[in-house]
Amino acid sequence: MLIQQLLNGISLGAVYAIIAVGFALVFNILKFSNFSHGGVLTVTAYAGFLISSKLNLGFVPTILLTAVAGGLIAMGIERVAFRRLRKKGSPIILYFVSSITMGMLLENLITVFFSSNFYSYPKFFEKSSFTIFGLNMAVTDALMLIISIVSLTILMVVIYKTRLGIAIRALSMDTNTTSLMGINVNAVIAATFFVVGCLGGIAGVFLGLNYTLYPQLGQLIVKGFIASVLGGLGNLFGAVLGAILLGVLEVTLTNIPFIGAGLSPVVIFVIMLIFLILRPQGIAGKIVHEKA
Amino acid sequence: MLKISNLSASYDHIDALHNVNIEVAEGSIVSIIGSNGAGKTTLLNTISGLVPAKEGAITYKGVPLEKIAHIIVQKGIVQVPEGRKIFAGLSVRENLILGGFHLGKHERRVKIEEMFKRFPRLKERESQQAGTMSGGEQQMLAICRGLMSNPKLILLDEPSLGLAPVLVSDVFKQIAEIRRMGITVLLVEQNARKALSMCDYAYVLENGRVILQGRGEELLCNEAISKAYLGESQGCKEDAGADDEGKL
Ligand SMILES: Nc1ncnc2c1ncn2[C@@H]1O[C@H](COP(=O)(O)OP(=O)(O)OP(=O)(O)O)[C@@H](O)[C@H]1O
Ligand SMILES: [Mg+2]
């Protein structure tokens, strides 16, 4: 029972991890909390739905195409909402406002085009769950876990082993000096947003599968935010750890009779506050201040 | 090679450069001296495209210089910024890779080996975090990182800042070596005596204006300069000898 809960928690945490890492990456380079990522989650959840139902594609091609779509959308957001701010050297608070506005805009566009009806993804698999070592696991959960692990691994390789990754890390430390290296900072930021959008697209499909579709789906970005705060803002490994912790915590709390699904968000926030008082830099982070 | 005419620049409402005229001949070392806040860094940042010029023109090899920082580097003008600004959290090798970012993979590798040959210390520390190295090692890394881009003109902003005297001499030896490699040097220095004794031509910047210019030795013997920047006790003849090592 306990191990079963742990497994469920980790599967849920894997989805949060994908969201949290996308959130953390942007925080890393531009130093603000990018809530427009919620808009990307909503739009890609619907995009994945359209791709799978209209094109009649299977699970993996749907994820891949949606990831690319998410990447392009995030690049578009960066272009429209943040690049001009960067050019003018605007204060961080404006990025924050701009990102929230972008998130709401995307959410409302979805409401306009799909109204507030609920949709759900086609059934991708014959069986909905399987048993392994006496543990019961939903097929989608297992796939989410696998795909999360694969995409996080690819992400870490990109960030820590490639030239683009070095540039992204350099950018997170010092923008001006990065451009003195002959590096096109705008291009690196655009590429980062593409990567972040891909992660958002993958998370969008997962969310759509888990919760059926509604325009406010992207507000689950809050989970990614909590996870990356728990992990230490801007720290990628921390974000993953925070997300797993959050997933396990949620599943556990929901299964405690007098807390249940209703009270668990409250308890989570209380735990987050206590945690931040005790360890403001998060699990893995050094202290970083959002300059807003 | 580089010609700056009537250049003015400002930050919001603070004027930092007024009507600056500077010329850097190919193959030479030109130095800029001046006290704190004179506008030396601003001048280099304007050349590098980090600070926009308000008025005036910069031409490089006879054509107007681009205004976009990364393109300027690709055209062959690199800056080694004040305070070194190495990427402390990245490894020594990663810092070098960044310096040669626009090179092809093979060329970058060859360049890195070249730097390691020049400074075996860097090779020993290849995968160490750059921020954990000593000040002198960090300065060497900063210079090597600049050289990685195959520059034709290198802008050095106070490379001797905060280094022990022995290391200061090392840095100046490196500068002489860089010139010998055929790279033109524009050197900003607080260490005026050393800078003047090794450069071909020098400009004195005060409050954003060029107040004096001339050949290095000339300025070394200039009384006003001695008073303001060199400490008045020493005459010019002795220093020329005392600072011979800087000349190489
Ligand atoms: N980012 C900035 N914003 C506003 N003012 C600035 C900025 N950078 C420099 N200044 C101002 O411009 C003037 C010139 O500064 P600059 O850094 O170019 O001087 P410097 O000669 O390099 O001095 P130092 O020897 O201390 O490095 C100074 O008055 C400084 O306060
Ligand atoms: Mg300076």
XYZ file of C-alpha atoms and ligand atoms in Angstrom:
572
model
C 0.000 0.000 0.000
C 2.745 2.380 0.988
C 4.879 1.424 -1.980
C 1.844 1.694 -4.225
C 1.295 5.255 -3.012
C 4.932 6.070 -3.485
C 4.745 4.826 -7.062
C 1.646 6.881 -7.781
C 3.249 9.906 -6.184
C 6.355 9.549 -8.275
C 4.324 9.246 -11.482
C 2.474 12.409 -10.613
C 5.745 14.048 -9.604
C 7.209 13.162 -13.000
C 4.602 15.361 -14.690
C 5.233 18.161 -12.220
C 8.950 17.782 -12.862
C 8.529 18.480 -16.559
C 6.554 21.612 -15.718
C 8.909 22.727 -12.949
C 12.040 22.332 -15.060
C 10.570 24.482 -17.831
C 9.745 27.067 -15.241
C 13.217 26.874 -13.686
C 15.028 27.224 -17.011
C 13.442 30.576 -17.758
C 14.017 31.726 -14.207
C 17.643 30.787 -14.710
C 18.307 32.991 -17.698
C 15.866 35.877 -17.313
C 15.382 35.799 -13.504
C 11.622 35.990 -13.403
C 8.788 33.551 -12.730
C 7.375 32.790 -16.133
C 3.656 32.214 -15.662
C 3.039 32.383 -19.405
C 4.184 28.766 -19.275
C 0.693 27.974 -17.955
C -0.704 29.286 -21.236
C 1.645 26.982 -23.129
C 0.347 24.050 -21.066
C -3.265 24.871 -21.907
C -2.680 25.461 -25.597
C -0.556 22.355 -26.043
C -3.024 20.206 -24.133
C -5.624 21.213 -26.744
C -3.113 21.003 -29.582
C -2.277 17.444 -28.549
C -5.977 16.641 -28.480
C -6.452 18.003 -32.016
C -3.343 16.281 -33.298
C -4.343 12.909 -31.905
C -8.033 13.033 -32.779
C -7.923 14.807 -36.142
C -4.777 13.198 -37.479
C -5.534 9.916 -35.794
C -2.034 9.571 -34.430
C -0.788 7.322 -31.675
C 0.574 8.347 -28.332
C 4.245 8.860 -29.149
C 3.803 10.818 -32.403
C 1.226 12.969 -30.617
C 3.709 13.775 -27.851
C 6.476 14.557 -30.329
C 4.386 16.828 -32.547
C 2.890 18.595 -29.555
C 6.348 19.153 -28.104
C 7.434 20.876 -31.305
C 4.230 22.930 -31.336
C 4.878 23.945 -27.725
C 8.416 24.958 -28.626
C 7.209 27.212 -31.405
C 4.516 28.764 -29.225
C 6.996 29.528 -26.442
C 9.391 31.074 -28.957
C 6.524 33.232 -30.190
C 5.725 34.304 -26.633
C 9.338 35.271 -26.036
C 9.363 37.281 -29.231
C 6.142 39.135 -28.474
C 6.238 39.508 -24.721
C 9.856 39.604 -23.577
C 12.290 40.597 -26.297
C 11.298 44.234 -26.400
C 11.535 44.424 -22.602
C 15.042 43.087 -22.818
C 16.035 45.600 -25.452
C 14.835 48.433 -23.259
C 16.418 47.014 -20.125
C 13.046 47.013 -18.362
C 12.775 46.061 -14.692
C 12.019 42.435 -13.892
C 8.528 43.222 -12.589
C 7.445 44.062 -16.145
C 8.523 40.628 -17.370
C 6.436 39.140 -14.617
C 3.375 41.191 -15.543
C 3.919 40.483 -19.223
C 4.162 36.738 -18.611
C 0.966 36.637 -16.560
C -0.805 38.634 -19.254
C 0.402 36.248 -21.934
C -0.797 33.278 -19.884
C -4.257 34.782 -19.478
C -4.412 35.734 -23.132
C -3.714 32.168 -24.255
C -6.187 30.756 -21.756
C -8.886 33.103 -23.000
C -8.141 32.373 -26.643
C -8.735 28.716 -25.895
C -12.004 29.586 -24.150
C -13.097 31.551 -27.221
C -12.308 28.796 -29.684
C -13.353 25.768 -27.668
C -15.779 27.465 -25.251
C -15.681 25.957 -21.829
C -16.714 22.500 -22.935
C -14.780 19.587 -21.606
C -13.009 17.392 -24.102
C -10.991 14.303 -23.551
C -8.240 12.573 -25.411
C -9.002 9.466 -27.417
C -8.207 6.234 -25.677
C -4.674 5.440 -26.703
C -4.407 2.006 -25.144
C -6.486 -1.159 -24.974
C -5.713 -1.840 -21.361
C -5.829 1.019 -18.933
C -3.652 -0.540 -16.255
C -1.323 -3.431 -15.532
C 0.138 -5.172 -12.521
C 3.797 -5.492 -11.867
C 5.391 -6.962 -8.694
C 1.959 -6.822 -7.131
C 1.744 -3.089 -7.811
C -0.993 -1.660 -9.931
C -0.045 0.949 -12.436
C -2.031 2.862 -15.030
C -0.549 2.539 -18.520
C -0.572 6.309 -18.933
C 1.207 6.721 -15.585
C 3.906 4.310 -16.645
C 4.336 6.097 -19.962
C 4.453 9.483 -18.303
C 7.116 8.240 -15.961
C 9.194 6.826 -18.802
C 8.762 9.841 -21.060
C 9.574 12.226 -18.219
C 12.754 10.357 -17.416
C 13.762 10.270 -21.071
C 13.054 13.947 -21.692
C 14.720 15.101 -18.470
C 17.773 13.054 -19.387
C 17.888 14.607 -22.850
C 17.476 18.026 -21.266
C 20.364 17.460 -18.855
C 22.564 16.287 -21.722
C 21.683 19.404 -23.702
C 22.331 21.702 -20.752
C 25.508 20.085 -19.466
C 27.115 18.596 -22.549
C 26.366 20.724 -25.579
C 27.616 24.082 -26.761
C 24.080 25.480 -26.582
C 23.906 24.302 -22.970
C 27.159 26.044 -22.097
C 25.813 29.228 -23.659
C 22.557 28.906 -21.696
C 24.455 28.473 -18.455
C 26.767 31.382 -19.302
C 23.732 33.521 -20.063
C 22.215 32.689 -16.694
C 25.367 34.084 -15.067
C 26.091 37.203 -17.110
C 24.296 38.408 -20.224
C 26.705 41.162 -21.263
C 29.795 39.034 -20.945
C 28.059 36.289 -22.893
C 27.554 38.676 -25.791
C 31.226 39.688 -25.524
C 31.987 36.060 -26.388
C 30.523 36.628 -29.820
C 27.366 34.781 -28.842
C 24.027 35.905 -30.218
C 22.171 36.259 -26.949
C 18.770 36.638 -28.633
C 19.265 33.373 -30.467
C 20.277 31.539 -27.299
C 17.247 32.878 -25.454
C 14.984 31.897 -28.349
C 16.495 28.405 -28.328
C 15.965 28.167 -24.581
C 12.322 29.086 -24.988
C 12.008 26.443 -27.671
C 13.353 23.839 -25.261
C 11.080 25.134 -22.499
C 8.106 25.036 -24.865
C 8.886 21.436 -25.841
C 8.796 20.487 -22.176
C 5.542 22.425 -21.857
C 4.083 20.514 -24.804
C 4.942 17.170 -23.265
C 3.462 18.286 -19.943
C 0.390 19.614 -21.763
C -0.395 16.201 -23.233
C 0.112 14.561 -19.851
C -2.233 17.013 -18.182
C -4.818 16.537 -20.913
C -4.663 12.779 -20.409
C -4.887 13.032 -16.653
C -7.567 15.645 -16.202
C -9.595 16.011 -19.418
C -9.408 19.347 -21.189
C -10.620 22.679 -19.904
C -9.194 26.162 -20.554
C -7.919 26.641 -16.994
C -5.853 23.479 -17.173
C -2.703 25.566 -17.466
C -3.202 26.900 -13.982
C -1.554 23.695 -12.871
C 1.593 25.706 -13.602
C 1.253 26.543 -9.909
C 2.383 22.976 -9.183
C 5.492 23.540 -11.239
C 6.019 26.820 -9.435
C 5.700 25.192 -5.999
C 8.021 22.405 -7.050
C 10.686 24.745 -8.316
C 10.404 26.921 -5.221
C 10.768 23.831 -3.047
C 13.757 22.773 -5.110
C 15.422 26.172 -5.112
C 14.394 28.627 -7.827
C 16.400 28.250 -10.986
C 18.024 24.988 -9.959
C 17.131 22.220 -12.426
C 17.976 19.237 -10.236
C 16.252 20.931 -7.340
C 13.143 21.432 -9.465
C 13.025 17.697 -10.248
C 13.467 16.775 -6.583
C 10.862 19.331 -5.523
C 8.422 17.954 -8.081
C 8.811 14.351 -6.943
C 8.433 15.476 -3.340
C 5.284 17.400 -4.251
C 3.808 14.452 -6.150
C 4.408 12.025 -3.320
C 3.122 14.518 -0.770
C -0.088 15.104 -2.714
C -0.849 11.427 -3.179
C -0.123 10.729 0.462
C -2.226 13.613 1.743
C -5.134 12.719 -0.510
C -5.140 9.244 0.992
C -5.231 10.456 4.570
C -8.938 10.252 5.444
C -9.586 13.570 7.178
C -7.492 15.592 4.715
C -8.505 14.085 1.382
C -8.473 15.752 -2.004
C -10.290 18.818 -0.690
C -7.862 19.906 1.984
C -4.631 18.647 0.498
C -3.818 21.839 -1.492
C -4.137 23.833 1.721
C -1.851 21.482 3.581
C 0.634 21.603 0.685
C 0.806 25.384 0.855
C 1.272 25.288 4.617
C 4.061 22.764 4.200
C 5.648 24.919 1.499
C 5.562 27.982 3.754
C 7.071 26.117 6.693
C 9.697 24.666 4.413
C 10.607 28.082 3.040
C 10.909 29.552 6.525
C 13.280 26.753 7.483
C 15.198 26.660 4.219
C 14.554 29.707 2.061
C 17.006 28.638 -0.609
C 15.055 25.454 -1.330
C 16.323 21.887 -1.379
C 19.285 22.443 -3.669
C 19.498 26.156 -4.249
C 21.755 28.951 -3.263
C 19.783 32.023 -2.278
C 18.588 33.818 -5.405
C 16.367 36.835 -5.252
C 13.828 37.559 -7.866
C 14.607 41.143 -8.692
C 10.978 42.203 -8.821
C 42.743 49.913 -38.146
C 40.254 51.428 -35.720
C 39.235 55.030 -35.927
C 36.940 56.688 -33.446
C 35.718 60.141 -34.338
C 33.720 62.622 -32.284
C 32.316 59.846 -30.161
C 29.875 60.718 -27.388
C 27.992 58.327 -25.154
C 25.831 58.642 -22.075
C 23.925 56.607 -19.511
C 20.438 57.996 -19.090
C 21.415 61.485 -18.007
C 25.056 61.039 -17.122
C 27.370 61.965 -19.987
C 30.251 59.541 -20.001
C 32.114 60.391 -23.235
C 32.346 63.706 -25.076
C 33.715 64.103 -28.524
C 36.388 61.462 -28.222
C 38.837 60.979 -31.116
C 41.105 57.976 -31.025
C 43.034 56.083 -33.625
C 44.580 52.648 -33.316
C 47.112 51.670 -35.965
C 47.353 48.062 -37.059
C 49.965 46.102 -35.138
C 50.387 48.689 -32.408
C 49.673 48.852 -28.723
C 47.642 51.899 -27.837
C 46.853 52.609 -24.231
C 44.212 54.676 -22.538
C 44.940 55.950 -19.072
C 42.808 58.009 -16.751
C 41.484 58.037 -13.220
C 38.410 56.238 -11.895
C 35.239 57.212 -13.654
C 37.071 58.855 -16.555
C 35.064 56.831 -19.065
C 37.634 54.215 -20.096
C 35.333 51.223 -19.687
C 32.528 53.122 -21.362
C 34.801 53.724 -24.344
C 35.606 50.019 -24.689
C 31.959 49.069 -24.228
C 30.945 51.497 -26.931
C 33.419 49.874 -29.313
C 32.135 46.428 -28.288
C 28.523 47.402 -28.894
C 27.373 47.132 -25.274
C 26.839 50.876 -24.869
C 25.252 52.737 -27.807
C 27.048 55.776 -29.162
C 25.035 58.971 -28.949
C 27.065 60.734 -31.593
C 30.139 60.109 -33.653
C 31.434 57.235 -35.685
C 33.633 54.201 -35.307
C 35.264 52.774 -38.393
C 37.124 49.503 -38.475
C 39.383 48.723 -41.426
C 37.884 51.663 -43.223
C 34.232 50.700 -42.917
C 31.705 51.667 -40.239
C 31.763 49.156 -37.394
C 28.643 47.088 -36.747
C 26.693 47.951 -33.630
C 25.735 44.461 -32.502
C 27.974 42.975 -29.829
C 28.286 39.410 -31.101
C 28.875 40.488 -34.690
C 31.650 42.830 -33.603
C 33.427 39.852 -32.040
C 32.963 37.833 -35.193
C 34.506 40.732 -37.147
C 37.639 40.372 -35.044
C 37.309 42.815 -32.138
C 37.206 41.121 -28.776
C 37.074 42.622 -25.294
C 38.595 41.178 -22.136
C 36.372 43.009 -19.665
C 37.295 44.777 -16.475
C 37.270 42.463 -13.478
C 37.885 39.484 -15.798
C 34.212 38.401 -15.763
C 35.062 34.781 -16.234
C 32.086 32.447 -15.839
C 32.808 31.309 -12.301
C 30.409 28.380 -12.256
C 31.655 26.927 -15.530
C 34.790 24.873 -16.007
C 37.976 26.293 -17.465
C 37.374 24.379 -20.662
C 33.795 25.604 -20.943
C 35.011 29.183 -20.554
C 37.396 28.647 -23.449
C 34.677 27.034 -25.564
C 32.550 30.146 -25.023
C 35.444 32.325 -26.140
C 35.635 30.433 -29.420
C 31.898 29.959 -29.740
C 31.579 30.870 -33.397
C 34.532 28.770 -34.547
C 34.065 25.392 -36.153
C 34.409 22.381 -33.877
C 37.824 21.399 -35.163
C 39.275 24.895 -35.111
C 37.975 25.411 -31.592
C 39.723 22.266 -30.428
C 42.997 23.317 -32.000
C 42.710 26.742 -30.391
C 42.054 25.251 -26.963
C 45.163 23.082 -27.272
C 47.100 26.179 -28.274
C 45.935 27.973 -25.119
C 46.828 24.974 -22.987
C 50.301 24.961 -24.485
C 50.628 28.634 -23.683
C 49.392 28.172 -20.121
C 49.880 24.633 -18.856
C 48.227 25.780 -15.625
C 44.932 26.005 -17.472
C 45.292 22.482 -18.796
C 45.853 21.153 -15.272
C 42.635 22.873 -14.275
C 40.705 22.072 -17.404
C 37.625 20.697 -15.671
C 37.869 22.731 -12.498
C 35.309 25.467 -11.870
C 36.880 28.681 -13.097
C 35.749 30.597 -10.018
C 37.954 28.475 -7.777
C 41.167 29.607 -9.462
C 43.453 32.347 -8.141
C 43.167 35.908 -9.414
C 46.234 35.558 -11.636
C 45.003 32.310 -13.153
C 41.601 33.858 -13.754
C 43.214 36.759 -15.592
C 45.154 34.341 -17.799
C 41.926 32.496 -18.486
C 40.155 35.742 -19.349
C 42.888 36.665 -21.816
C 42.946 33.186 -23.355
C 39.170 33.205 -23.610
C 39.492 36.456 -25.539
C 42.181 35.023 -27.806
C 40.018 31.996 -28.576
C 37.936 34.070 -30.989
C 40.960 34.723 -33.251
C 40.794 38.483 -32.801
C 42.594 41.043 -34.907
C 42.095 43.703 -32.256
C 41.914 42.958 -28.544
C 40.524 45.440 -26.019
C 41.993 44.872 -22.565
C 40.267 46.615 -19.663
C 42.615 46.910 -16.695
C 44.142 43.456 -16.999
C 46.509 44.072 -14.079
C 43.746 45.090 -11.682
C 44.076 43.490 -8.262
C 47.108 41.370 -9.066
C 50.332 41.029 -7.072
C 53.359 42.805 -8.639
C 54.912 39.597 -9.962
C 51.687 38.718 -11.715
C 51.359 42.239 -13.075
C 54.672 41.746 -14.890
C 53.388 38.441 -16.216
C 50.321 40.128 -17.613
C 52.411 42.759 -19.357
C 54.642 40.061 -20.802
C 51.532 38.429 -22.198
C 50.440 41.696 -23.754
C 53.800 42.035 -25.503
C 53.423 38.439 -26.650
C 49.943 39.131 -28.012
C 51.311 41.971 -30.084
C 54.032 39.709 -31.377
C 51.304 37.363 -32.578
C 50.193 40.213 -34.831
C 47.182 41.202 -32.784
C 46.578 44.922 -32.291
C 46.056 45.933 -28.657
C 43.953 48.674 -27.129
C 44.923 48.680 -23.468
C 43.119 50.461 -20.650
C 45.281 50.656 -17.541
C 45.478 52.244 -14.108
C 49.090 51.125 -13.975
C 50.062 54.093 -16.096
C 53.812 53.733 -15.834
C 53.859 50.203 -17.160
C 51.270 50.931 -19.811
C 53.058 54.029 -21.085
C 56.425 52.358 -21.207
C 55.228 49.544 -23.420
C 52.728 51.215 -25.704
C 53.299 52.959 -28.996
C 50.766 55.660 -28.453
C 48.603 56.733 -25.539
C 45.583 58.834 -24.722
C 44.731 60.362 -21.369
C 41.034 60.422 -20.646
C 39.504 62.699 -18.006
C 35.791 63.237 -17.408
C 34.983 61.651 -20.700
C 37.364 63.813 -22.711
C 40.746 63.148 -24.229
C 42.911 65.737 -22.480
C 46.290 64.614 -23.722
C 47.767 62.253 -26.235
C 51.181 61.303 -27.503
C 53.794 58.620 -27.843
C 54.263 56.507 -24.726
C 57.734 57.806 -23.832
C 56.624 61.368 -24.402
C 53.830 61.078 -21.906
C 56.087 59.303 -19.432
C 58.261 62.427 -19.402
C 55.340 64.823 -19.317
C 55.285 66.684 -16.030
C 51.540 66.943 -15.665
C 51.224 63.227 -16.271
C 53.933 62.403 -13.766
C 52.128 64.412 -11.134
C 48.700 63.012 -11.773
C 49.285 59.384 -12.638
C 52.819 58.290 -11.933
C 53.609 59.819 -8.558
C 55.876 62.793 -8.979
C 59.046 61.583 -7.309
C 60.517 59.621 -10.187
C 61.939 61.143 -13.321
C 61.160 59.659 -16.668
C 64.606 58.375 -17.537
C 64.911 56.036 -14.555
C 61.512 54.480 -15.050
C 62.204 53.625 -18.598
C 65.031 51.456 -17.263
C 63.192 50.153 -14.218
C 60.329 48.976 -16.322
C 62.299 47.284 -18.992
C 60.768 43.897 -18.372
C 57.430 45.273 -19.482
C 58.898 46.115 -22.827
C 60.450 42.810 -23.697
N 25.886 51.307 -16.195
C 26.058 52.606 -15.864
N 24.975 53.366 -15.563
C 25.134 54.672 -15.227
N 26.301 55.295 -15.183
C 27.412 54.604 -15.458
C 27.351 53.222 -15.816
N 28.599 52.772 -16.044
C 29.397 53.826 -15.844
N 28.699 54.930 -15.492
C 29.235 56.266 -15.226
O 29.979 56.680 -16.352
C 31.184 57.318 -15.971
C 32.372 56.591 -16.607
O 32.470 55.288 -16.077
P 33.492 54.204 -16.587
O 33.151 52.924 -15.953
O 33.559 54.257 -18.055
O 34.857 54.771 -15.982
P 36.302 54.083 -15.942
O 37.224 55.084 -16.516
O 36.268 52.750 -16.573
O 36.554 53.966 -14.387
P 37.366 52.843 -13.574
O 38.796 53.194 -13.691
O 36.874 53.002 -12.182
O 37.038 51.518 -14.163
C 31.213 57.287 -14.463
O 30.778 58.529 -13.997
C 30.235 56.218 -14.085
O 29.613 56.516 -12.866
Mg 36.660 50.877 -15.965
